[in-house]
PDB file of C-alpha atoms in Angstrom:
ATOM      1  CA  UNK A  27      -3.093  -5.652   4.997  1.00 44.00           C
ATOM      2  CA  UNK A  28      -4.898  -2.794   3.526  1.00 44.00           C
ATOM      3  CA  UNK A  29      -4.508   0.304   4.814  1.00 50.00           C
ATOM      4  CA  UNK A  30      -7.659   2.092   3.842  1.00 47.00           C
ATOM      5  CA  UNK A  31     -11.073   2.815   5.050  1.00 47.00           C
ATOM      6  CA  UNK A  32     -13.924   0.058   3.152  1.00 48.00           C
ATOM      7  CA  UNK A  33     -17.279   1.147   2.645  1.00 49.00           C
ATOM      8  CA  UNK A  34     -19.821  -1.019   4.041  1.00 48.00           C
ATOM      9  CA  UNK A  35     -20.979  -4.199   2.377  1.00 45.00           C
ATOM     10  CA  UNK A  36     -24.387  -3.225   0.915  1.00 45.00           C
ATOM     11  CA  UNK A  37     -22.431   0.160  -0.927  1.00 46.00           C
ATOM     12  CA  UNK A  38     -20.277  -2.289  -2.551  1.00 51.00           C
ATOM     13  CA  UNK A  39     -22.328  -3.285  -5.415  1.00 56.00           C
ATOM     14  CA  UNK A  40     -20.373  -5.177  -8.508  1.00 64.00           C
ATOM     15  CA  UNK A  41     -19.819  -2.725 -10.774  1.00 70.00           C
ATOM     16  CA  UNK A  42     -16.612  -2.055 -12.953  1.00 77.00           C
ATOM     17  CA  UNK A  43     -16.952   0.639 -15.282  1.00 77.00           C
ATOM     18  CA  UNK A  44     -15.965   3.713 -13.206  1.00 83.00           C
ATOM     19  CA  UNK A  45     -13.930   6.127 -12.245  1.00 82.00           C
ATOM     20  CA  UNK A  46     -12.028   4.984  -9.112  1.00 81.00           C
ATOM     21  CA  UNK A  47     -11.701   1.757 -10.892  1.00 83.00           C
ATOM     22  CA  UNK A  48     -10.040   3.276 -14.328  1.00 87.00           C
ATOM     23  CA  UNK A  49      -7.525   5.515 -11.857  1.00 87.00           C
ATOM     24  CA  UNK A  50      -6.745   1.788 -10.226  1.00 87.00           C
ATOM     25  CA  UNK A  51      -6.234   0.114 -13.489  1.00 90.00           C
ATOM     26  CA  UNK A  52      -3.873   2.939 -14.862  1.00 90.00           C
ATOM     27  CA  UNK A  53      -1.887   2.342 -11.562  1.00 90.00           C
ATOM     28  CA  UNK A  54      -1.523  -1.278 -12.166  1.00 92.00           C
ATOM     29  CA  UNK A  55      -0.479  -0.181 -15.545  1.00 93.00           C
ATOM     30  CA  UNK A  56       2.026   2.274 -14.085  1.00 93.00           C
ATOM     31  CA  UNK A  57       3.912  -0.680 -12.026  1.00 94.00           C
ATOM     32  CA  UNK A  58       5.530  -2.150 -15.262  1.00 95.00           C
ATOM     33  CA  UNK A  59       6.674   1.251 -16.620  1.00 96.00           C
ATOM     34  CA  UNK A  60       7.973   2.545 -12.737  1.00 95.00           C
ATOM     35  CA  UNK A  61      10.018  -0.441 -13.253  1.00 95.00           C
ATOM     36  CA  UNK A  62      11.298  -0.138 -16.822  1.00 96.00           C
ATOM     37  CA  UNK A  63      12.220   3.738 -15.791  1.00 95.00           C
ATOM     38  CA  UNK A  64      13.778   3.235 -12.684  1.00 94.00           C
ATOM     39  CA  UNK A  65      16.451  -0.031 -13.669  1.00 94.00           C
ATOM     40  CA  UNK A  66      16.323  -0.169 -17.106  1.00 95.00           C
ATOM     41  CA  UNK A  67      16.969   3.346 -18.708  1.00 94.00           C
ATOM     42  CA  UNK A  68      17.653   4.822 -15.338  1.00 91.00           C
ATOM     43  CA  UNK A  69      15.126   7.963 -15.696  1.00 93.00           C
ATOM     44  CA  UNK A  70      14.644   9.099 -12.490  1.00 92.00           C
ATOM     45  CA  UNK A  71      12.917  12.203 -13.515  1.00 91.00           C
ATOM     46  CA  UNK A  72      10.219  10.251 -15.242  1.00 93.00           C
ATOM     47  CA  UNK A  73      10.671   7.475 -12.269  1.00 94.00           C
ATOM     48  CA  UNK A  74       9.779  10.085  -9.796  1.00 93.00           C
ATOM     49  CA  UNK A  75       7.097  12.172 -11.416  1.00 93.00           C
ATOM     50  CA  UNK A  76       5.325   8.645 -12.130  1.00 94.00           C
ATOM     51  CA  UNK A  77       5.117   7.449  -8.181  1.00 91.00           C
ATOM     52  CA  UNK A  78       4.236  11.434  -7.644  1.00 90.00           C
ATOM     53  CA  UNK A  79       0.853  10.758 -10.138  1.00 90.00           C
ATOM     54  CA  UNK A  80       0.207   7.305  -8.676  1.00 87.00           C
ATOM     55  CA  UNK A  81      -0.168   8.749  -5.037  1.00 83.00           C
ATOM     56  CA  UNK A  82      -2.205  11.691  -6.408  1.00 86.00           C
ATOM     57  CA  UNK A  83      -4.495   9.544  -8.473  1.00 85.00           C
ATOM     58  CA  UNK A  84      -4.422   6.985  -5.210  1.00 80.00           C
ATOM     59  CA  UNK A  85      -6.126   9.768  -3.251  1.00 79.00           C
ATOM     60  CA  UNK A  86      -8.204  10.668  -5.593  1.00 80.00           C
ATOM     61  CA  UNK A  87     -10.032   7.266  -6.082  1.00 74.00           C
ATOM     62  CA  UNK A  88     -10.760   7.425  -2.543  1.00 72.00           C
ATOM     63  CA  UNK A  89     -12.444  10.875  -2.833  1.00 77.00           C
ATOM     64  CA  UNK A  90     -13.749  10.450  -6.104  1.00 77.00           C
ATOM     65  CA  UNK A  91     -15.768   7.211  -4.815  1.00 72.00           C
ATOM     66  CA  UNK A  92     -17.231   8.553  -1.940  1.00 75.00           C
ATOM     67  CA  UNK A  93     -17.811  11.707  -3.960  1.00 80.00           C
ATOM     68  CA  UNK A  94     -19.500   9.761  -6.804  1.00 74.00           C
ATOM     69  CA  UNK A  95     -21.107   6.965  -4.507  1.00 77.00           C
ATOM     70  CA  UNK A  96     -18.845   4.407  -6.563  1.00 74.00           C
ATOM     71  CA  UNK A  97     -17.879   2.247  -4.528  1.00 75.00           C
ATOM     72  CA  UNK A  98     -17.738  -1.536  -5.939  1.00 75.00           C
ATOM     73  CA  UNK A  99     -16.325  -4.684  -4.620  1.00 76.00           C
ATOM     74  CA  UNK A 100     -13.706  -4.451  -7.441  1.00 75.00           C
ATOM     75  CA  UNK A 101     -12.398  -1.284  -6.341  1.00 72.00           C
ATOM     76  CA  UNK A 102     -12.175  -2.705  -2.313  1.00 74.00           C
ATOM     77  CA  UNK A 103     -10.297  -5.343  -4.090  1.00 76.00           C
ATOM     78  CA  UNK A 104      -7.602  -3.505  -6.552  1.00 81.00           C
ATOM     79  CA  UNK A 105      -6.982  -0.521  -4.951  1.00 79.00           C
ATOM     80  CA  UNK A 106      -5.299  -1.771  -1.858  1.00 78.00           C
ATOM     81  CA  UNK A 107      -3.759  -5.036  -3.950  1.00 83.00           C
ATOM     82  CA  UNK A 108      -2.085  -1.864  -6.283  1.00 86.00           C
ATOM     83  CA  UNK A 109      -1.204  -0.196  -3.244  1.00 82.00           C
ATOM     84  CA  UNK A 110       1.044  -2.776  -2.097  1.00 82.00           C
ATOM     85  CA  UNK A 111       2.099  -3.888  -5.703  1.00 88.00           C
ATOM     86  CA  UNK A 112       3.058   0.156  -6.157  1.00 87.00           C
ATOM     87  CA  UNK A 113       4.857  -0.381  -3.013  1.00 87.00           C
ATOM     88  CA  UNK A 114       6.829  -3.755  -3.276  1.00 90.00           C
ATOM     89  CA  UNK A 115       7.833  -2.451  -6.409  1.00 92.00           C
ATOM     90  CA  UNK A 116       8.912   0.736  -5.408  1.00 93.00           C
ATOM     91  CA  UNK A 117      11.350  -1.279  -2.732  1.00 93.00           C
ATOM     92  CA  UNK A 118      12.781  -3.694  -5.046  1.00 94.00           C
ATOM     93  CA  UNK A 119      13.703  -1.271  -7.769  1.00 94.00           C
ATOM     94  CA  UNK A 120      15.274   0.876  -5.351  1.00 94.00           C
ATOM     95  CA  UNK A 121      17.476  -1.830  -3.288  1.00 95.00           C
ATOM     96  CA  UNK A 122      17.807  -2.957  -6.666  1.00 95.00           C
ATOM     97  CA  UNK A 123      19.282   0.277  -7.596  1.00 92.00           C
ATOM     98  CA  UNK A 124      21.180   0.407  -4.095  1.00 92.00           C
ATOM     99  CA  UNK A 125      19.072   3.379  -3.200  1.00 92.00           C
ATOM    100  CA  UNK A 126      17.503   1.515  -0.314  1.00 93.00           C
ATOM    101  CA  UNK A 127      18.968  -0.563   1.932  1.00 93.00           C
ATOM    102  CA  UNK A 128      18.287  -4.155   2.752  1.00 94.00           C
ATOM    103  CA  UNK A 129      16.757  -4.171   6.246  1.00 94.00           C
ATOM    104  CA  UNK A 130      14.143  -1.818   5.359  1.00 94.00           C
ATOM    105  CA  UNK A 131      12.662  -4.303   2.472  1.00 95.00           C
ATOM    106  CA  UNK A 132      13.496  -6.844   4.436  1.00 95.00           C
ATOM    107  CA  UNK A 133      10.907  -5.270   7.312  1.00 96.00           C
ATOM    108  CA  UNK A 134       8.449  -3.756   5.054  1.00 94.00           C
ATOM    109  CA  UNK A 135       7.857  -6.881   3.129  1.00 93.00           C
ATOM    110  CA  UNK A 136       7.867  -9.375   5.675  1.00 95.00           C
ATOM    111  CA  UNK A 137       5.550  -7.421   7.868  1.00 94.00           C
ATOM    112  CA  UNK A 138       2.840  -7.846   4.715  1.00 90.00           C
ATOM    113  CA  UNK A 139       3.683 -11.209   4.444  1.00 93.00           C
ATOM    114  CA  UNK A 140       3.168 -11.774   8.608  1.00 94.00           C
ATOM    115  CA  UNK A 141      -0.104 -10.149   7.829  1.00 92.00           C
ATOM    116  CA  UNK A 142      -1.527 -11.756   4.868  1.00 91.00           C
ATOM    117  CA  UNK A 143      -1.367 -14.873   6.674  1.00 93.00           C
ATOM    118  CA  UNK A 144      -3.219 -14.065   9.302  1.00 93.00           C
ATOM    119  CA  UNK A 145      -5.971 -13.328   6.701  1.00 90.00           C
ATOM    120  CA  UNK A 146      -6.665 -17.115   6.812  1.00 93.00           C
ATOM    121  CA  UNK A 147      -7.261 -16.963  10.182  1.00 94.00           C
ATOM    122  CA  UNK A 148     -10.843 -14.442   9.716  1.00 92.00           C
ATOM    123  CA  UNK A 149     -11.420 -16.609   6.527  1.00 91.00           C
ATOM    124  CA  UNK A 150     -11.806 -19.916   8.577  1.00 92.00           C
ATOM    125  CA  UNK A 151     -14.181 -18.168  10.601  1.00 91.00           C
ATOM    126  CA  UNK A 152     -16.162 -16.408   7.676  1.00 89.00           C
ATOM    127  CA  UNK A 153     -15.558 -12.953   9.394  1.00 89.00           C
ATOM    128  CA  UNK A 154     -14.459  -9.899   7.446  1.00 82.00           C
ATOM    129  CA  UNK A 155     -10.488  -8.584   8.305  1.00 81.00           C
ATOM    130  CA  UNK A 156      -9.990  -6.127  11.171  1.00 83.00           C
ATOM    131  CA  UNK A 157     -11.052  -2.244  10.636  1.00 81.00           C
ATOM    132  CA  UNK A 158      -8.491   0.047   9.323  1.00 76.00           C
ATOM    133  CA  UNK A 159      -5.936   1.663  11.943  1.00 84.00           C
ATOM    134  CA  UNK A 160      -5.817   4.831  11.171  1.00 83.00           C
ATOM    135  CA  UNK A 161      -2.457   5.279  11.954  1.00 89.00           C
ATOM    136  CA  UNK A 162      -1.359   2.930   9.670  1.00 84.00           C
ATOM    137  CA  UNK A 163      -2.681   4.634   6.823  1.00 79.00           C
ATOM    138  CA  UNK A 164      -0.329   7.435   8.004  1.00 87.00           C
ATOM    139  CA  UNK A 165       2.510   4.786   7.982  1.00 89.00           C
ATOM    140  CA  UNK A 166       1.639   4.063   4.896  1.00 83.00           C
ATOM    141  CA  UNK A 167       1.732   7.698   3.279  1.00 84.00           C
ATOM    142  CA  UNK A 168       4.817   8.480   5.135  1.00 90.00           C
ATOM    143  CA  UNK A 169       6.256   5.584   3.046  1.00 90.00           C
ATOM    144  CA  UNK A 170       4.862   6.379  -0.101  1.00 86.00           C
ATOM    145  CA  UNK A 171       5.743  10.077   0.593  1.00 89.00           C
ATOM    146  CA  UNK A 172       9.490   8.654   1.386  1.00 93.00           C
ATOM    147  CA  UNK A 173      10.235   6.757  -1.558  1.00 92.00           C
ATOM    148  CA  UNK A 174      10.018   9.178  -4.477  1.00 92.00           C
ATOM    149  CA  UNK A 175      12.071  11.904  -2.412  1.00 93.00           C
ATOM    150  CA  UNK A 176      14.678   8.968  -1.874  1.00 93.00           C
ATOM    151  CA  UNK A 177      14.727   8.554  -5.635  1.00 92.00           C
ATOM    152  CA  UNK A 178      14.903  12.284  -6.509  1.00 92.00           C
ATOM    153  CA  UNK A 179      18.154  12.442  -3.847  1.00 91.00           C
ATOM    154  CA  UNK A 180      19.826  10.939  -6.495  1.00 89.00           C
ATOM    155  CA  UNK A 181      18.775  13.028  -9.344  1.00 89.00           C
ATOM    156  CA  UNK A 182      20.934  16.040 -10.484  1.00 88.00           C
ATOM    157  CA  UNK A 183      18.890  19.121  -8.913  1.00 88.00           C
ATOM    158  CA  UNK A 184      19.031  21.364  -6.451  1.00 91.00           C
ATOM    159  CA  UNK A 185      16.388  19.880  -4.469  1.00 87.00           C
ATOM    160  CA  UNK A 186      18.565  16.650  -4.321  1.00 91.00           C
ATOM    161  CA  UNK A 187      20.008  17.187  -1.070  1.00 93.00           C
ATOM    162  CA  UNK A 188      16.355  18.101   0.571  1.00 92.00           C
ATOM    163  CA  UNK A 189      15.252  15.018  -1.083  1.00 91.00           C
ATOM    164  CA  UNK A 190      17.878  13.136   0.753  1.00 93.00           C
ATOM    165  CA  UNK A 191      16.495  14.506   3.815  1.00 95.00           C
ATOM    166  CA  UNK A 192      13.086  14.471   3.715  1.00 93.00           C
ATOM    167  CA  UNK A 193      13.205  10.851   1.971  1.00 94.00           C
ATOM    168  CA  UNK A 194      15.237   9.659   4.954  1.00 96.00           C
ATOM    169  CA  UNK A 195      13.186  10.950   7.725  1.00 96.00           C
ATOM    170  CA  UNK A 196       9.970  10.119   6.652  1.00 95.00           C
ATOM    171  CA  UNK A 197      10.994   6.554   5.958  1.00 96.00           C
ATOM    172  CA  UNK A 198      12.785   6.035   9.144  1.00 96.00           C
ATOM    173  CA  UNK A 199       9.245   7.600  10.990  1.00 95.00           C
ATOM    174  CA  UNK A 200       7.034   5.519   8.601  1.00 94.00           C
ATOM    175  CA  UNK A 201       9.169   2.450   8.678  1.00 96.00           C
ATOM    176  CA  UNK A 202       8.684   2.235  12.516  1.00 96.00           C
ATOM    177  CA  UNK A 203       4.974   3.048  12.561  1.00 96.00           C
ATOM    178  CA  UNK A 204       4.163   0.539   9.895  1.00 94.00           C
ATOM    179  CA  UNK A 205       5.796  -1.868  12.300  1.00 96.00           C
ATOM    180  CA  UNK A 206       3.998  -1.065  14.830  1.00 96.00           C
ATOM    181  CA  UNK A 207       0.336  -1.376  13.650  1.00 95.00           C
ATOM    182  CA  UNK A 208       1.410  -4.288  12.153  1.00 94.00           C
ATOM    183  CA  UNK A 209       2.383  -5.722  15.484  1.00 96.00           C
ATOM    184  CA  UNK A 210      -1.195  -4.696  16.879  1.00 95.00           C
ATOM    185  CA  UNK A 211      -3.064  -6.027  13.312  1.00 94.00           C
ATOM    186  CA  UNK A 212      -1.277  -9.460  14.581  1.00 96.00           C
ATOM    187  CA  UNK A 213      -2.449  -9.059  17.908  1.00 95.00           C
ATOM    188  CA  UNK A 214      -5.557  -8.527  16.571  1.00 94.00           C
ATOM    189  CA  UNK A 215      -5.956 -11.693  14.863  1.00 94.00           C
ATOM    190  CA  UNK A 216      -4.422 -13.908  17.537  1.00 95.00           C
ATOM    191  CA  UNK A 217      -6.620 -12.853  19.789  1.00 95.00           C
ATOM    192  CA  UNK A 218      -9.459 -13.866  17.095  1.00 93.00           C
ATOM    193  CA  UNK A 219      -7.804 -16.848  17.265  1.00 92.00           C
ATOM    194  CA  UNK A 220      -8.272 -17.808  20.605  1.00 93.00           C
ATOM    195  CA  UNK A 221     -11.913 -16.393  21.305  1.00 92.00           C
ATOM    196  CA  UNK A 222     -13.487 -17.995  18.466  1.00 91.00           C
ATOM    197  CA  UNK A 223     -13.313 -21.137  16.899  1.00 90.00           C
ATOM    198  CA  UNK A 224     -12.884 -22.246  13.454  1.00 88.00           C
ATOM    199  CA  UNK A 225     -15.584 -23.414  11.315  1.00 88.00           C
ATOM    200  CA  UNK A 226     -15.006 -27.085  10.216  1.00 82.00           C
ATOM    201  CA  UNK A 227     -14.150 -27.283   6.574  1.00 71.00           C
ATOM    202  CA  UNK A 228     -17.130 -29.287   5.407  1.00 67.00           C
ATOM    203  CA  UNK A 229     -19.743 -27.282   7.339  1.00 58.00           C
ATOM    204  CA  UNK A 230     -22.315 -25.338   5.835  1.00 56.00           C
ATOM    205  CA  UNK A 231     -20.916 -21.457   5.910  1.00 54.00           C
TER     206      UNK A 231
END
């Protein structure tokens, strides 16, 4: 479930060549490399410095669209799916690494999962998902804030035992947050569920 603010329907025109939309696409690019850095040559420097850019060039699509008046239905479409590629990835290469333990990827990826099946649920009834809670997009920086400071806890500097710390206590506070406006997305949706009904399958839309 995205966890950002979409601009209306009729400022979503389909365009692809811009600037938001080249920051998203280097992103996706960066997932690979994270990856090869983090469990293959074990370069947590680089590792670290690369989720640092992603979330700086994250926040800067945002502005930069609304600065630029680019918004495009591509962008409201692969910025949030990099988001939570950027994030999946980030978990698995750092249980992988035993950085991270279980239960937390456990939660944080099942509580996507929960939610992108309730997507079905506003698509059977041609309506558009819920609007963003803002306090999960604060759940969802806290994470993205955590993870790289987990990661540099390991490295061999003298900010290692600060990012230790910090990593630790903004995942714990993000972890539960995240939870928790997942819990109301699903109540959300349910409640969708049993106010209006589904359209038939072979009606017109």
């Amino acid at each position: 479930m995205p966890e950002r603010e979409r601009a209306p329907a009729a400022a979503t025109p389909d365009r692809i060549l811009t600037v938001p939309n080249a920051l998203s696409v280097l992103r996706l690019i960066g997932v690979p490399v994270f990856l090869w850095l983090v469990l293959a040559v074990k370069a947590d420097g680089w590792a670290f410095a690369l989720l640092v850019a992603s979330g700086v060039t994250d926040y800067l699509d945002g502005k930069l669209a609304r600065l630029l008046d680019q918004y495009s239905r591509l962008g409201a479409l692969l910025d949030p799916f990099v988001d939570r590629l950027y994030l999946v990835a980030t978990l698995l290469g750092l249980l992988v690494r035993g950085i991270l333990p279980w239960p937390f990827v456990v939660v944080l990826i099942g509580r996507d999962l929960v939610l992108t099946a309730t997507l079905s649920i506003y698509r059977r009834r041609a309506l558009d998902p819920p609007e963003v809670i803002y306090l999960g997009k604060a759940a969802t920086f806290a994470l993205m804030a955590a993870l790289p400071w987990l990661l540099a806890g390991q490295m061999d500097w003298p900010l290692a035992g600060f990012g230790r710390a910090f990593g630790w206590a903004f995942l714990i506070w993000g972890t539960a947050v995240y939870v928790w406006t997942g819990v109301l997305y699903l109540g959300k949706a349910l409640a969708v569920g049993r106010a209006i009904p589904a359209i038939p399958r072979n009606s017109p839309q």
